[in-house]
Amino acid sequence: MSLKDRINDDMKAAMRAKDTSRLGTIRLLQAALKQKEVDERVELDDTAVVGVVDKLIKQRKDSIEAFTKAGRQDLADKEAAEVQVLQAYLPARLSAEEVAAEVKALVAELGASGPGDLGKVMGAAKQRLAGKAEMAQVSAAVKQALG
């Protein structure tokens, strides 16, 4: 079953259970997926769906931070609940040690030697680790490996 099919089935289940908060988040996700398909005129595969989910989670985390600073805990809690729903559609994430090991292997493969090769290594890391790890964590590991 593809990830899009699973999201659709979860939406139907949320409708039957009358779980309005979960249903709203899933509908928001489906709208983002449809928008990307229309914009790019493509059918999204699981990798692209994970990319959209990652983007939505990042937006929610930024919103949580802004709402917390503004003293709006009610809105921050709503965003946190949306993050919980969205994270169910992500594959298992790599640990910090696994990310560091992947980055070291990439550095060795590419023959990168210093901070000047940061862009080359990050480009390869984005392709290899997309959806498997947060890019901020990957970036920190790359900088440490090259530094």
PDB file of C-alpha atoms in Angstrom:
ATOM      1  CA  MET A   1       0.000   0.000   0.000  1.00  0.00           C
ATOM      2  CA  SER A   2       1.410   3.362  -0.978  1.00  0.00           C
ATOM      3  CA  LEU A   3       1.722   6.178   1.519  1.00  0.00           C
ATOM      4  CA  LYS A   4      -0.950   8.208  -0.300  1.00  0.00           C
ATOM      5  CA  ASP A   5      -3.378   5.279  -0.005  1.00  0.00           C
ATOM      6  CA  ARG A   6      -2.603   4.958   3.701  1.00  0.00           C
ATOM      7  CA  ILE A   7      -3.261   8.677   4.208  1.00  0.00           C
ATOM      8  CA  ASN A   8      -6.571   8.334   2.361  1.00  0.00           C
ATOM      9  CA  ASP A   9      -7.583   5.317   4.479  1.00  0.00           C
ATOM     10  CA  ASP A  10      -6.640   7.190   7.660  1.00  0.00           C
ATOM     11  CA  MET A  11      -8.806  10.107   6.564  1.00  0.00           C
ATOM     12  CA  LYS A  12     -11.796   7.781   6.111  1.00  0.00           C
ATOM     13  CA  ALA A  13     -11.158   6.239   9.525  1.00  0.00           C
ATOM     14  CA  ALA A  14     -10.960   9.693  11.145  1.00  0.00           C
ATOM     15  CA  MET A  15     -14.269  10.608   9.487  1.00  0.00           C
ATOM     16  CA  ARG A  16     -15.949   7.473  10.832  1.00  0.00           C
ATOM     17  CA  ALA A  17     -14.506   8.086  14.312  1.00  0.00           C
ATOM     18  CA  LYS A  18     -15.536  11.766  14.148  1.00  0.00           C
ATOM     19  CA  ASP A  19     -11.974  12.720  15.165  1.00  0.00           C
ATOM     20  CA  THR A  20     -12.103  16.308  13.911  1.00  0.00           C
ATOM     21  CA  SER A  21      -8.575  17.378  14.886  1.00  0.00           C
ATOM     22  CA  ARG A  22      -6.967  14.364  13.203  1.00  0.00           C
ATOM     23  CA  LEU A  23      -9.265  14.726  10.195  1.00  0.00           C
ATOM     24  CA  GLY A  24      -8.323  18.399   9.801  1.00  0.00           C
ATOM     25  CA  THR A  25      -4.623  17.608   9.836  1.00  0.00           C
ATOM     26  CA  ILE A  26      -4.984  14.786   7.311  1.00  0.00           C
ATOM     27  CA  ARG A  27      -7.045  17.010   5.027  1.00  0.00           C
ATOM     28  CA  LEU A  28      -4.363  19.684   5.289  1.00  0.00           C
ATOM     29  CA  LEU A  29      -1.767  17.078   4.283  1.00  0.00           C
ATOM     30  CA  GLN A  30      -3.865  15.900   1.358  1.00  0.00           C
ATOM     31  CA  ALA A  31      -4.321  19.481   0.161  1.00  0.00           C
ATOM     32  CA  ALA A  32      -0.541  20.028   0.269  1.00  0.00           C
ATOM     33  CA  LEU A  33       0.034  16.802  -1.677  1.00  0.00           C
ATOM     34  CA  LYS A  34      -2.561  17.722  -4.289  1.00  0.00           C
ATOM     35  CA  GLN A  35      -1.096  21.215  -4.623  1.00  0.00           C
ATOM     36  CA  LYS A  36       2.366  19.781  -5.271  1.00  0.00           C
ATOM     37  CA  GLU A  37       0.962  17.354  -7.855  1.00  0.00           C
ATOM     38  CA  VAL A  38      -0.868  20.147  -9.660  1.00  0.00           C
ATOM     39  CA  ASP A  39       2.098  22.545  -9.527  1.00  0.00           C
ATOM     40  CA  GLU A  40       4.585  20.018 -10.849  1.00  0.00           C
ATOM     41  CA  ARG A  41       2.154  18.023 -13.024  1.00  0.00           C
ATOM     42  CA  VAL A  42       3.372  14.718 -11.604  1.00  0.00           C
ATOM     43  CA  GLU A  43       2.028  11.815  -9.575  1.00  0.00           C
ATOM     44  CA  LEU A  44       3.823  11.839  -6.210  1.00  0.00           C
ATOM     45  CA  ASP A  45       5.626   8.703  -5.107  1.00  0.00           C
ATOM     46  CA  ASP A  46       6.299   7.779  -1.471  1.00  0.00           C
ATOM     47  CA  THR A  47       9.607   9.686  -1.404  1.00  0.00           C
ATOM     48  CA  ALA A  48       7.946  12.897  -2.567  1.00  0.00           C
ATOM     49  CA  VAL A  49       5.104  12.410  -0.063  1.00  0.00           C
ATOM     50  CA  VAL A  50       7.660  12.074   2.746  1.00  0.00           C
ATOM     51  CA  GLY A  51       9.265  15.314   1.541  1.00  0.00           C
ATOM     52  CA  VAL A  52       5.921  17.128   1.774  1.00  0.00           C
ATOM     53  CA  VAL A  53       5.267  15.696   5.246  1.00  0.00           C
ATOM     54  CA  ASP A  54       8.760  16.799   6.347  1.00  0.00           C
ATOM     55  CA  LYS A  55       8.066  20.306   5.082  1.00  0.00           C
ATOM     56  CA  LEU A  56       4.736  20.492   6.920  1.00  0.00           C
ATOM     57  CA  ILE A  57       6.322  19.275  10.149  1.00  0.00           C
ATOM     58  CA  LYS A  58       9.062  21.889   9.868  1.00  0.00           C
ATOM     59  CA  GLN A  59       6.426  24.594   9.372  1.00  0.00           C
ATOM     60  CA  ARG A  60       4.538  23.369  12.443  1.00  0.00           C
ATOM     61  CA  LYS A  61       7.703  23.359  14.576  1.00  0.00           C
ATOM     62  CA  ASP A  62       8.481  26.926  13.495  1.00  0.00           C
ATOM     63  CA  SER A  63       4.917  27.922  14.376  1.00  0.00           C
ATOM     64  CA  ILE A  64       5.163  26.251  17.786  1.00  0.00           C
ATOM     65  CA  GLU A  65       8.292  28.268  18.525  1.00  0.00           C
ATOM     66  CA  ALA A  66       6.637  31.530  17.418  1.00  0.00           C
ATOM     67  CA  PHE A  67       3.439  30.855  19.366  1.00  0.00           C
ATOM     68  CA  THR A  68       5.382  29.941  22.493  1.00  0.00           C
ATOM     69  CA  LYS A  69       7.370  33.178  22.304  1.00  0.00           C
ATOM     70  CA  ALA A  70       4.131  35.119  21.860  1.00  0.00           C
ATOM     71  CA  GLY A  71       2.562  33.441  24.886  1.00  0.00           C
ATOM     72  CA  ARG A  72      -0.096  31.605  22.868  1.00  0.00           C
ATOM     73  CA  GLN A  73       0.174  28.136  24.392  1.00  0.00           C
ATOM     74  CA  ASP A  74      -3.272  27.137  23.061  1.00  0.00           C
ATOM     75  CA  LEU A  75      -2.115  27.579  19.462  1.00  0.00           C
ATOM     76  CA  ALA A  76       1.249  25.942  20.192  1.00  0.00           C
ATOM     77  CA  ASP A  77      -0.577  22.889  21.574  1.00  0.00           C
ATOM     78  CA  LYS A  78      -2.747  22.693  18.445  1.00  0.00           C
ATOM     79  CA  GLU A  79       0.349  22.773  16.228  1.00  0.00           C
ATOM     80  CA  ALA A  80       2.051  20.119  18.409  1.00  0.00           C
ATOM     81  CA  ALA A  81      -0.977  17.841  17.978  1.00  0.00           C
ATOM     82  CA  GLU A  82      -0.705  18.289  14.193  1.00  0.00           C
ATOM     83  CA  VAL A  83       2.993  17.353  14.337  1.00  0.00           C
ATOM     84  CA  GLN A  84       2.063  14.123  16.152  1.00  0.00           C
ATOM     85  CA  VAL A  85      -0.423  13.190  13.406  1.00  0.00           C
ATOM     86  CA  LEU A  86       2.016  14.038  10.604  1.00  0.00           C
ATOM     87  CA  GLN A  87       4.923  12.107  12.143  1.00  0.00           C
ATOM     88  CA  ALA A  88       2.960   8.882  11.715  1.00  0.00           C
ATOM     89  CA  TYR A  89       3.589   9.157   7.962  1.00  0.00           C
ATOM     90  CA  LEU A  90       7.365   9.421   8.223  1.00  0.00           C
ATOM     91  CA  PRO A  91       9.644   6.380   7.989  1.00  0.00           C
ATOM     92  CA  ALA A  92      11.747   5.449  10.999  1.00  0.00           C
ATOM     93  CA  ARG A  93      14.425   8.088  11.553  1.00  0.00           C
ATOM     94  CA  LEU A  94      18.123   7.313  11.796  1.00  0.00           C
ATOM     95  CA  SER A  95      19.860   7.860  15.114  1.00  0.00           C
ATOM     96  CA  ALA A  96      22.598  10.477  15.480  1.00  0.00           C
ATOM     97  CA  GLU A  97      25.250   7.735  15.343  1.00  0.00           C
ATOM     98  CA  GLU A  98      23.765   6.262  12.153  1.00  0.00           C
ATOM     99  CA  VAL A  99      23.642   9.707  10.528  1.00  0.00           C
ATOM    100  CA  ALA A 100      27.297  10.328  11.471  1.00  0.00           C
ATOM    101  CA  ALA A 101      28.292   6.938  10.015  1.00  0.00           C
ATOM    102  CA  GLU A 102      26.434   7.648   6.748  1.00  0.00           C
ATOM    103  CA  VAL A 103      28.074  11.078   6.500  1.00  0.00           C
ATOM    104  CA  LYS A 104      31.549   9.633   7.109  1.00  0.00           C
ATOM    105  CA  ALA A 105      30.935   7.071   4.362  1.00  0.00           C
ATOM    106  CA  LEU A 106      29.799   9.847   1.998  1.00  0.00           C
ATOM    107  CA  VAL A 107      32.863  11.971   2.775  1.00  0.00           C
ATOM    108  CA  ALA A 108      35.095   8.989   2.025  1.00  0.00           C
ATOM    109  CA  GLU A 109      33.220   8.172  -1.217  1.00  0.00           C
ATOM    110  CA  LEU A 110      33.408  11.751  -2.490  1.00  0.00           C
ATOM    111  CA  GLY A 111      36.975  12.318  -1.356  1.00  0.00           C
ATOM    112  CA  ALA A 112      35.939  15.482   0.481  1.00  0.00           C
ATOM    113  CA  SER A 113      38.704  17.010   2.558  1.00  0.00           C
ATOM    114  CA  GLY A 114      37.608  20.292   4.066  1.00  0.00           C
ATOM    115  CA  PRO A 115      34.904  22.905   4.565  1.00  0.00           C
ATOM    116  CA  GLY A 116      35.120  23.853   0.885  1.00  0.00           C
ATOM    117  CA  ASP A 117      33.490  20.548  -0.028  1.00  0.00           C
ATOM    118  CA  LEU A 118      30.454  21.197   2.196  1.00  0.00           C
ATOM    119  CA  GLY A 119      28.071  21.810  -0.734  1.00  0.00           C
ATOM    120  CA  LYS A 120      29.130  18.676  -2.588  1.00  0.00           C
ATOM    121  CA  VAL A 121      28.702  16.472   0.490  1.00  0.00           C
ATOM    122  CA  MET A 122      25.370  18.063   1.494  1.00  0.00           C
ATOM    123  CA  GLY A 123      23.985  17.524  -2.021  1.00  0.00           C
ATOM    124  CA  ALA A 124      24.818  13.835  -1.893  1.00  0.00           C
ATOM    125  CA  ALA A 125      23.585  13.560   1.705  1.00  0.00           C
ATOM    126  CA  LYS A 126      20.227  15.107   0.803  1.00  0.00           C
ATOM    127  CA  GLN A 127      19.724  12.494  -1.895  1.00  0.00           C
ATOM    128  CA  ARG A 128      20.800   9.553   0.244  1.00  0.00           C
ATOM    129  CA  LEU A 129      19.183  10.547   3.555  1.00  0.00           C
ATOM    130  CA  ALA A 130      16.003  12.287   2.366  1.00  0.00           C
ATOM    131  CA  GLY A 131      13.173  11.265   4.658  1.00  0.00           C
ATOM    132  CA  LYS A 132      15.462   9.174   6.843  1.00  0.00           C
ATOM    133  CA  ALA A 133      16.905  12.009   8.933  1.00  0.00           C
ATOM    134  CA  GLU A 134      16.313  15.672   9.646  1.00  0.00           C
ATOM    135  CA  MET A 135      18.494  17.793   7.382  1.00  0.00           C
ATOM    136  CA  ALA A 136      19.578  20.027  10.281  1.00  0.00           C
ATOM    137  CA  GLN A 137      21.044  16.948  11.971  1.00  0.00           C
ATOM    138  CA  VAL A 138      22.690  15.871   8.702  1.00  0.00           C
ATOM    139  CA  SER A 139      24.147  19.350   8.187  1.00  0.00           C
ATOM    140  CA  ALA A 140      25.664  19.353  11.674  1.00  0.00           C
ATOM    141  CA  ALA A 141      27.190  15.900  11.049  1.00  0.00           C
ATOM    142  CA  VAL A 142      28.654  17.030   7.713  1.00  0.00           C
ATOM    143  CA  LYS A 143      30.173  20.141   9.265  1.00  0.00           C
ATOM    144  CA  GLN A 144      31.705  18.069  12.042  1.00  0.00           C
ATOM    145  CA  ALA A 145      33.095  15.502   9.588  1.00  0.00           C
ATOM    146  CA  LEU A 146      34.645  18.194   7.390  1.00  0.00           C
ATOM    147  CA  GLY A 147      35.757  20.507  10.189  1.00  0.00           C
TER     148      GLY A 147
END
